[in-house]
mmCIF file of C-alpha atoms and ligand atoms in Angstrom:
data_model
loop_
_atom_site.group_PDB
_atom_site.id
_atom_site.type_symbol
_atom_site.label_atom_id
_atom_site.label_comp_id
_atom_site.label_asym_id
_atom_site.label_seq_id
_atom_site.Cartn_x
_atom_site.Cartn_y
_atom_site.Cartn_z
ATOM 1 C CA MET A 13 -1.700 19.331 -7.132
ATOM 2 C CA LEU A 14 -1.479 21.571 -4.049
ATOM 3 C CA ARG A 15 -1.855 18.812 -1.466
ATOM 4 C CA GLY A 16 0.670 16.668 -3.283
ATOM 5 C CA MET A 17 3.100 19.583 -3.414
ATOM 6 C CA LYS A 18 2.688 20.107 0.310
ATOM 7 C CA ARG A 19 3.438 16.460 0.916
ATOM 8 C CA LEU A 20 6.545 16.613 -1.287
ATOM 9 C CA ASN A 21 7.630 19.731 0.573
ATOM 10 C CA ARG A 22 7.256 17.975 3.895
ATOM 11 C CA TYR A 23 9.490 15.140 2.735
ATOM 12 C CA GLU A 24 12.072 17.553 1.356
ATOM 13 C CA ASN A 25 12.146 19.381 4.675
ATOM 14 C CA ARG A 26 12.738 16.085 6.437
ATOM 15 C CA ILE A 27 15.621 15.364 4.043
ATOM 16 C CA LEU A 28 17.166 18.734 4.919
ATOM 17 C CA LYS A 29 16.741 17.980 8.611
ATOM 18 C CA ILE A 30 18.600 14.679 8.129
ATOM 19 C CA VAL A 31 21.399 16.484 6.252
ATOM 20 C CA LYS A 32 21.721 18.862 9.193
ATOM 21 C CA LEU A 33 21.661 16.066 11.766
ATOM 22 C CA GLY A 34 24.269 14.091 9.858
ATOM 23 C CA GLY A 35 26.720 16.986 9.769
ATOM 24 C CA LYS A 36 29.973 16.092 8.046
ATOM 25 C CA LEU A 37 28.800 12.520 7.458
ATOM 26 C CA VAL A 38 26.115 13.534 4.927
ATOM 27 C CA ARG A 39 26.540 15.189 1.535
ATOM 28 C CA PHE A 40 23.443 16.455 -0.206
ATOM 29 C CA LYS A 41 23.450 16.580 -4.012
ATOM 30 C CA GLN A 42 20.970 17.837 -6.516
ATOM 31 C CA TYR A 43 21.445 14.978 -8.921
ATOM 32 C CA GLY A 44 18.964 15.437 -11.747
ATOM 33 C CA PHE A 45 15.448 16.399 -12.723
ATOM 34 C CA SER A 46 12.144 14.670 -13.302
ATOM 35 C CA THR A 47 10.337 14.488 -16.618
ATOM 36 C CA ARG A 48 8.511 17.737 -17.392
ATOM 37 C CA THR A 49 4.932 18.288 -16.347
ATOM 38 C CA ALA A 50 2.396 19.516 -18.927
ATOM 39 C CA GLU A 51 3.193 23.042 -17.683
ATOM 40 C CA GLY A 52 6.900 22.502 -18.342
ATOM 41 C CA PHE A 53 7.982 22.156 -14.718
ATOM 42 C CA ARG A 54 10.736 19.745 -13.698
ATOM 43 C CA PHE A 55 11.153 18.523 -10.126
ATOM 44 C CA PRO A 56 14.681 18.180 -8.711
ATOM 45 C CA ILE A 57 15.872 14.700 -7.683
ATOM 46 C CA TYR A 58 18.292 14.491 -4.778
ATOM 47 C CA VAL A 59 21.023 12.096 -3.693
ATOM 48 C CA LEU A 60 22.405 11.733 -0.199
ATOM 49 C CA GLU A 61 25.932 10.404 0.249
ATOM 50 C CA ILE A 62 26.318 9.094 3.772
ATOM 51 C CA GLY A 63 29.709 8.264 5.218
ATOM 52 C CA LYS A 64 33.313 8.892 4.240
ATOM 53 C CA GLU A 65 34.207 9.066 0.565
ATOM 54 C CA LYS A 66 36.558 6.108 0.710
ATOM 55 C CA ALA A 67 33.858 3.975 2.365
ATOM 56 C CA ILE A 68 31.474 4.874 -0.449
ATOM 57 C CA LYS A 69 34.045 3.539 -2.919
ATOM 58 C CA ARG A 70 34.919 0.399 -0.971
ATOM 59 C CA ASN A 71 31.869 -0.601 1.056
ATOM 60 C CA VAL A 72 28.799 0.954 -0.440
ATOM 61 C CA ALA A 73 25.140 0.103 0.041
ATOM 62 C CA GLY A 74 22.139 1.757 -1.608
ATOM 63 C CA LEU A 75 18.696 2.927 -0.538
ATOM 64 C CA VAL A 76 15.988 4.086 -2.946
ATOM 65 C CA ALA A 77 12.333 5.049 -2.480
ATOM 66 C CA GLY A 78 9.553 6.999 -4.124
ATOM 67 C CA VAL A 79 9.742 5.244 -7.495
ATOM 68 C CA HIS A 80 5.941 5.105 -7.548
ATOM 69 C CA GLY A 81 4.383 8.404 -6.513
ATOM 70 C CA LEU A 82 1.514 6.879 -4.526
ATOM 71 C CA GLU A 83 3.677 4.594 -2.431
ATOM 72 C CA THR A 84 4.688 7.285 0.014
ATOM 73 C CA ILE A 85 5.045 4.814 2.872
ATOM 74 C CA GLY A 86 8.374 3.768 1.305
ATOM 75 C CA ILE A 87 9.668 7.339 1.440
ATOM 76 C CA ARG A 88 8.599 7.583 5.065
ATOM 77 C CA VAL A 89 10.294 4.301 5.949
ATOM 78 C CA LEU A 90 13.511 5.549 4.348
ATOM 79 C CA LEU A 91 13.376 8.963 6.052
ATOM 80 C CA ASP A 92 12.487 7.405 9.401
ATOM 81 C CA PHE A 93 15.468 5.087 9.077
ATOM 82 C CA LEU A 94 17.939 7.922 8.398
ATOM 83 C CA ASP A 95 16.365 10.186 10.974
ATOM 84 C CA ASP A 96 16.705 7.483 13.608
ATOM 85 C CA LEU A 97 20.286 6.718 12.558
ATOM 86 C CA PHE A 98 21.413 10.309 13.042
ATOM 87 C CA SER A 99 19.202 11.186 16.016
ATOM 88 C CA ARG A 100 20.418 8.368 18.235
ATOM 89 C CA LYS A 101 24.011 8.263 17.002
ATOM 90 C CA SER A 102 24.496 5.156 19.127
ATOM 91 C CA SER A 103 23.896 2.235 16.777
ATOM 92 C CA GLU A 104 26.575 -0.096 15.503
ATOM 93 C CA LEU A 105 25.703 1.033 11.978
ATOM 94 C CA TYR A 106 26.289 4.671 12.931
ATOM 95 C CA ARG A 107 29.673 3.745 14.389
ATOM 96 C CA GLU A 108 30.614 1.896 11.200
ATOM 97 C CA ILE A 109 29.643 4.892 9.083
ATOM 98 C CA LYS A 110 31.547 7.290 11.321
ATOM 99 C CA ASP A 111 34.650 5.073 11.277
ATOM 100 C CA GLY A 112 34.617 4.773 7.490
ATOM 101 C CA GLU A 113 33.728 1.093 7.372
ATOM 102 C CA LEU A 114 30.533 1.557 5.384
ATOM 103 C CA GLY A 115 28.887 4.142 3.141
ATOM 104 C CA ILE A 116 25.276 4.529 2.065
ATOM 105 C CA VAL A 117 24.066 6.296 -1.053
ATOM 106 C CA CYS A 118 20.464 7.186 -1.206
ATOM 107 C CA ILE A 119 17.750 8.525 -3.515
ATOM 108 C CA PRO A 120 14.893 9.276 -1.119
ATOM 109 C CA ILE A 121 12.416 10.242 -3.871
ATOM 110 C CA LEU A 122 13.157 9.081 -7.417
ATOM 111 C CA ASN A 123 9.765 10.232 -8.710
ATOM 112 C CA PRO A 124 9.024 13.581 -7.016
ATOM 113 C CA GLY A 125 6.628 14.544 -9.823
ATOM 114 C CA GLY A 126 4.499 11.477 -9.101
ATOM 115 C CA VAL A 127 4.411 12.378 -5.404
ATOM 116 C CA ALA A 128 3.406 15.979 -6.147
ATOM 117 C CA MET A 129 0.784 14.930 -8.703
ATOM 118 C CA LYS A 130 -0.426 12.091 -6.495
ATOM 119 C CA ARG A 131 -0.041 9.373 -9.056
ATOM 120 C CA ARG A 132 1.934 6.199 -9.521
ATOM 121 C CA SER A 133 3.579 7.273 -12.775
ATOM 122 C CA ASN A 134 6.010 10.109 -13.497
ATOM 123 C CA PRO A 135 4.725 13.448 -14.877
ATOM 124 C CA GLY A 136 4.768 11.928 -18.372
ATOM 125 C CA GLY A 137 2.364 9.167 -17.329
ATOM 126 C CA VAL A 138 5.080 6.485 -17.490
ATOM 127 C CA ASP A 139 5.355 3.770 -14.853
ATOM 128 C CA LEU A 140 9.076 3.788 -14.050
ATOM 129 C CA MET A 141 9.098 0.112 -13.074
ATOM 130 C CA ARG A 142 7.805 -0.754 -16.553
ATOM 131 C CA ASN A 143 10.176 1.622 -18.335
ATOM 132 C CA SER A 144 13.548 -0.138 -18.664
ATOM 133 C CA GLY A 145 12.894 -1.544 -22.118
ATOM 134 C CA ILE A 146 13.327 -5.158 -20.965
ATOM 135 C CA GLU A 147 10.798 -7.493 -22.539
ATOM 136 C CA ALA A 148 9.412 -9.980 -20.056
ATOM 137 C CA VAL A 149 9.195 -13.582 -21.154
ATOM 138 C CA LYS A 150 5.535 -13.574 -20.296
ATOM 139 C CA ALA A 151 3.853 -10.788 -18.346
ATOM 140 C CA PRO A 152 0.234 -10.372 -17.336
ATOM 141 C CA PHE A 153 -1.723 -8.275 -19.817
ATOM 142 C CA PHE A 154 -1.957 -4.566 -18.843
ATOM 143 C CA PHE A 155 -0.632 -4.776 -15.247
ATOM 144 C CA GLY A 156 2.626 -6.269 -16.500
ATOM 145 C CA GLY A 157 3.186 -3.133 -18.571
ATOM 146 C CA HIS A 158 1.718 -1.938 -21.879
ATOM 147 C CA LYS A 159 2.295 0.548 -24.687
ATOM 148 C CA ILE A 160 -1.341 1.455 -25.305
ATOM 149 C CA SER A 161 -1.369 4.985 -23.864
ATOM 150 C CA ASN A 162 -0.073 7.037 -20.956
ATOM 151 C CA PHE A 163 -3.732 7.594 -20.117
ATOM 152 C CA PHE A 164 -3.697 4.170 -18.411
ATOM 153 C CA PRO A 165 -1.571 2.996 -15.477
ATOM 154 C CA TYR A 166 1.410 0.649 -16.022
ATOM 155 C CA TYR A 167 2.330 2.468 -19.252
ATOM 156 C CA ARG A 168 5.850 1.527 -20.359
ATOM 157 C CA GLY A 169 6.710 4.635 -22.373
ATOM 158 C CA ASN A 170 8.737 4.592 -25.576
ATOM 159 C CA VAL A 171 12.011 5.950 -24.269
ATOM 160 C CA LEU A 172 13.970 5.763 -21.043
ATOM 161 C CA GLN A 173 12.522 8.485 -18.802
ATOM 162 C CA ALA A 174 14.536 11.214 -17.058
ATOM 163 C CA GLU A 175 13.968 9.505 -13.681
ATOM 164 C CA SER A 176 15.128 6.131 -15.038
ATOM 165 C CA LYS A 177 18.245 7.849 -16.392
ATOM 166 C CA VAL A 178 18.922 9.326 -12.967
ATOM 167 C CA LEU A 179 18.827 5.828 -11.466
ATOM 168 C CA ASP A 180 21.091 4.645 -14.266
ATOM 169 C CA ARG A 181 23.646 7.368 -13.524
ATOM 170 C CA PHE A 182 23.400 6.630 -9.801
ATOM 171 C CA TYR A 183 24.213 2.979 -10.524
ATOM 172 C CA HIS A 184 27.133 3.893 -12.816
ATOM 173 C CA GLU A 185 28.609 6.347 -10.346
ATOM 174 C CA TYR A 186 28.316 4.337 -7.141
ATOM 175 C CA PHE A 187 27.616 0.631 -7.679
ATOM 176 C CA LEU A 188 29.395 -0.329 -10.893
ATOM 177 C CA PRO A 189 32.841 0.794 -9.654
ATOM 178 C CA ALA A 190 32.326 -0.295 -6.021
ATOM 179 C CA THR A 191 34.806 -2.850 -4.738
ATOM 180 C CA ASN A 192 32.892 -4.512 -1.899
ATOM 181 C CA VAL A 193 32.079 -8.179 -2.456
ATOM 182 C CA MET A 194 28.379 -7.698 -1.818
ATOM 183 C CA ILE A 195 26.744 -4.459 -2.948
ATOM 184 C CA PRO A 196 23.231 -4.458 -1.455
ATOM 185 C CA VAL A 197 20.624 -1.988 -2.674
ATOM 186 C CA ILE A 198 17.090 -1.741 -1.316
ATOM 187 C CA ASP A 199 14.287 -0.109 -3.252
ATOM 188 C CA ILE A 200 11.213 0.380 -1.051
ATOM 189 C CA HIS A 201 7.721 -0.011 -2.496
ATOM 190 C CA SER A 202 4.311 -0.795 -1.088
ATOM 191 C CA GLY A 203 0.952 -2.308 -1.942
ATOM 192 C CA PHE A 204 -0.272 -5.557 -3.402
ATOM 193 C CA GLY A 205 -0.615 -8.041 -0.616
ATOM 194 C CA THR A 206 -0.931 -8.692 3.044
ATOM 195 C CA ILE A 207 2.696 -9.467 3.830
ATOM 196 C CA ASP A 208 6.087 -7.822 3.287
ATOM 197 C CA HIS A 209 7.959 -9.226 0.315
ATOM 198 C CA VAL A 210 11.663 -8.985 -0.387
ATOM 199 C CA TRP A 211 12.334 -9.603 -4.038
ATOM 200 C CA TRP A 212 15.492 -10.087 -6.053
ATOM 201 C CA PRO A 213 15.860 -10.362 -9.855
ATOM 202 C CA TYR A 214 14.290 -11.239 -12.104
ATOM 203 C CA ALA A 215 10.965 -9.504 -12.559
ATOM 204 C CA GLY A 216 10.826 -10.286 -16.263
ATOM 205 C CA THR A 217 11.493 -14.016 -16.335
ATOM 206 C CA HIS A 218 11.077 -17.116 -14.196
ATOM 207 C CA GLU A 219 14.650 -18.035 -15.004
ATOM 208 C CA TYR A 220 16.946 -17.771 -12.000
ATOM 209 C CA CYS A 221 19.479 -14.946 -11.965
ATOM 210 C CA ALA A 222 23.198 -15.749 -11.675
ATOM 211 C CA ASP A 223 23.183 -14.902 -7.963
ATOM 212 C CA GLU A 224 20.126 -16.960 -7.020
ATOM 213 C CA ALA A 225 22.138 -19.154 -4.634
ATOM 214 C CA LEU A 226 23.718 -16.118 -2.972
ATOM 215 C CA PHE A 227 20.339 -14.390 -2.624
ATOM 216 C CA GLN A 228 18.928 -17.562 -1.041
ATOM 217 C CA LYS A 229 21.837 -17.596 1.377
ATOM 218 C CA ILE A 230 21.229 -13.963 2.273
ATOM 219 C CA ALA A 231 17.533 -14.662 2.864
ATOM 220 C CA ASN A 232 18.419 -17.551 5.103
ATOM 221 C CA TYR A 233 20.981 -15.463 6.980
ATOM 222 C CA LEU A 234 18.508 -12.613 7.542
ATOM 223 C CA THR A 235 15.837 -15.054 8.687
ATOM 224 C CA THR A 236 17.836 -17.320 10.978
ATOM 225 C CA LYS A 237 20.513 -14.997 12.300
ATOM 226 C CA PHE A 238 18.479 -11.789 12.540
ATOM 227 C CA ASN A 239 15.026 -13.269 12.934
ATOM 228 C CA HIS A 240 13.390 -11.385 10.029
ATOM 229 C CA ILE A 241 10.769 -14.080 9.791
ATOM 230 C CA LEU A 242 7.941 -11.765 8.765
ATOM 231 C CA TYR A 243 9.494 -11.042 5.369
ATOM 232 C CA ARG A 244 8.871 -13.370 2.475
ATOM 233 C CA PHE A 245 11.944 -13.704 0.278
ATOM 234 C CA GLY A 246 12.210 -14.807 -3.346
ATOM 235 C CA PRO A 247 12.765 -13.787 -6.951
ATOM 236 C CA GLN A 248 10.166 -11.223 -7.975
ATOM 237 C CA SER A 249 8.830 -13.473 -10.748
ATOM 238 C CA GLU A 250 7.501 -15.825 -8.088
ATOM 239 C CA THR A 251 4.931 -13.155 -7.258
ATOM 240 C CA TYR A 252 4.375 -11.738 -10.752
ATOM 241 C CA THR A 253 6.330 -10.908 -13.871
ATOM 242 C CA THR A 254 6.499 -7.476 -15.470
ATOM 243 C CA HIS A 255 8.070 -5.832 -18.485
ATOM 244 C CA GLY A 256 10.574 -3.076 -18.020
ATOM 245 C CA ASP A 257 11.837 -3.512 -14.445
ATOM 246 C CA LEU A 258 14.695 -1.038 -13.927
ATOM 247 C CA TRP A 259 16.594 -3.358 -11.570
ATOM 248 C CA ASP A 260 16.504 -6.193 -14.109
ATOM 249 C CA ARG A 261 18.216 -3.902 -16.564
ATOM 250 C CA LEU A 262 20.895 -2.696 -14.144
ATOM 251 C CA TYR A 263 21.487 -6.195 -12.799
ATOM 252 C CA ASN A 264 21.993 -7.504 -16.345
ATOM 253 C CA HIS A 265 24.317 -4.637 -17.125
ATOM 254 C CA PHE A 266 26.432 -5.444 -14.082
ATOM 255 C CA GLN A 267 26.555 -9.138 -14.985
ATOM 256 C CA LYS A 268 27.539 -8.403 -18.549
ATOM 257 C CA THR A 269 30.156 -5.790 -17.696
ATOM 258 C CA LYS A 270 31.721 -7.726 -14.842
ATOM 259 C CA LEU A 271 31.618 -11.138 -16.459
ATOM 260 C CA GLU A 272 33.178 -9.908 -19.669
ATOM 261 C CA THR A 273 35.943 -7.965 -18.014
ATOM 262 C CA ASN A 274 36.400 -10.482 -15.220
ATOM 263 C CA LEU A 275 37.789 -7.661 -13.131
ATOM 264 C CA THR A 276 35.959 -8.151 -9.908
ATOM 265 C CA LYS A 277 34.405 -10.517 -7.445
ATOM 266 C CA SER A 278 31.760 -7.935 -6.593
ATOM 267 C CA ARG A 279 28.104 -8.859 -6.673
ATOM 268 C CA PHE A 280 25.457 -6.248 -7.332
ATOM 269 C CA LEU A 281 22.459 -7.293 -5.242
ATOM 270 C CA PRO A 282 19.334 -5.198 -5.834
ATOM 271 C CA LEU A 283 16.446 -6.006 -3.509
ATOM 272 C CA THR A 284 12.919 -4.651 -3.620
ATOM 273 C CA LEU A 285 11.139 -4.349 -0.311
ATOM 274 C CA GLU A 286 7.414 -4.390 -1.048
ATOM 275 C CA ILE A 287 5.554 -3.478 2.113
ATOM 276 C CA GLY A 288 2.196 -5.224 2.210
ATOM 277 C CA THR A 289 -0.443 -2.735 3.211
ATOM 278 C CA TRP A 290 -3.631 -4.732 2.908
ATOM 279 C CA SER A 291 -3.234 -6.562 6.194
ATOM 280 C CA ASP A 292 -4.798 -3.752 8.237
ATOM 281 C CA ILE A 293 -7.925 -3.322 6.143
ATOM 282 C CA PRO A 294 -10.133 -4.601 9.022
ATOM 283 C CA LEU A 295 -8.763 -1.706 11.110
ATOM 284 C CA ASP A 296 -9.756 0.833 8.506
ATOM 285 C CA PRO A 297 -12.161 -0.668 5.942
ATOM 286 C CA TRP A 298 -12.736 2.656 4.184
ATOM 287 C CA LYS A 299 -9.160 2.810 3.013
ATOM 288 C CA VAL A 300 -9.940 0.751 -0.051
ATOM 289 C CA PHE A 301 -12.043 3.680 -1.296
ATOM 290 C CA ARG A 302 -9.352 6.280 -0.862
ATOM 291 C CA LYS A 303 -6.916 6.894 -3.666
ATOM 292 C CA ARG A 304 -3.752 6.206 -1.738
ATOM 293 C CA GLY A 305 -5.498 3.795 0.619
ATOM 294 C CA ILE A 306 -4.493 0.408 -0.691
ATOM 295 C CA PHE A 307 -0.872 1.440 -1.056
ATOM 296 C CA ASN A 308 -0.415 2.707 2.468
ATOM 297 C CA PRO A 309 -1.158 1.377 5.953
ATOM 298 C CA ALA A 310 -3.998 2.723 8.068
ATOM 299 C CA ARG A 311 -3.063 5.670 10.252
ATOM 300 C CA GLU A 312 -3.209 3.734 13.523
ATOM 301 C CA ALA A 313 -0.755 1.153 12.318
ATOM 302 C CA LYS A 314 1.381 3.514 10.261
ATOM 303 C CA GLN A 315 3.984 4.676 12.741
ATOM 304 C CA GLU A 316 4.450 1.185 14.115
ATOM 305 C CA SER A 317 4.772 -0.228 10.615
ATOM 306 C CA ILE A 318 7.362 2.390 9.628
ATOM 307 C CA ILE A 319 9.539 1.788 12.684
ATOM 308 C CA SER A 320 9.359 -1.983 12.274
ATOM 309 C CA HIS A 321 11.594 -1.842 9.180
ATOM 310 C CA ARG A 322 14.559 -0.054 10.785
ATOM 311 C CA LYS A 323 16.266 -3.224 11.905
ATOM 312 C CA PHE A 324 15.708 -4.949 8.584
ATOM 313 C CA LEU A 325 17.207 -2.075 6.580
ATOM 314 C CA THR A 326 20.185 -1.997 8.950
ATOM 315 C CA ASP A 327 20.873 -5.701 8.553
ATOM 316 C CA VAL A 328 20.595 -5.574 4.756
ATOM 317 C CA LEU A 329 22.811 -2.486 4.389
ATOM 318 C CA ARG A 330 25.469 -4.045 6.607
ATOM 319 C CA LEU A 331 25.879 -6.812 4.025
ATOM 320 C CA ALA A 332 28.091 -4.247 2.272
ATOM 321 C CA LYS A 333 30.887 -5.089 4.706
ATOM 322 C CA THR A 334 30.095 -8.772 5.135
ATOM 323 C CA ASN A 335 31.965 -11.591 3.481
ATOM 324 C CA PRO A 336 29.678 -14.133 1.752
ATOM 325 C CA ILE A 337 31.570 -16.897 3.567
ATOM 326 C CA ASP A 338 30.229 -15.535 6.848
ATOM 327 C CA LEU A 339 26.633 -15.903 5.711
ATOM 328 C CA ALA A 340 26.470 -19.589 6.520
HETATM 329 ZN ZN1 ZN B 8 5.935 0.277 -6.427
#
């Protein structure tokens, strides 16, 4: 566990550096704890609030990473993005944050125990993206989530895990009451494929979600207006279906709550950025034999790959202050 702990420590130090760089614009919160390890240890989970409090209520966007402990490239993409934002202090996004036009809430590492223990699952052996309790209409055997044993990957668990509850609370505190028309949230993952995917709900069914047309519009806007042509957009179920996706659950909750109360025009728009890390295998063929290899880009391409997502994250987060009418 020592090397994993060192890695986690490095990320936490980078978070603290970002808090320092951000000054008054960043609030650092210890928000919850991981599931216990076999030794009884719980890892703290942190939240960063970025921007003025009123902007976080009115024009909020979300950033999440480190849901799967092996997909550390996502954490690095997130930290690089924030580091760059506060180091340069010259971007339009920085100006908007400073002027109270936009706020970002962020969980840089939802599954710190998985990072420290160098595994996909949480310390209890549960795959958080199989844990929400949602039954998929039809999911691939095993990979789609199973209840056989936490000895195997993709284990769904029997109860909502501490980390899943933290995400739930995060959603209830920041996204459910937000008043912006579009509430974009990006959860950064990696692995499985040669290209970068951007997924929206659902993971558990091929049925379209209520915001399918809006998501399509957003994809089109990001592609044509901002030239993000290297990302492949679509509902997650187009790639594969899984049981227990946490975003499916939160998205459904938002739909149910908002439709029934009819109180808002807000749309909760969770997106998963899945960074394809198989494309550079010819550069580094041995990576397929290393544990973290297939989930992370080869060293040579790593820094370039990390930086390449800055613009994309910026353009997605700025949807928080965009009117859907302006997407056309
Ligand atoms: Zn993942």
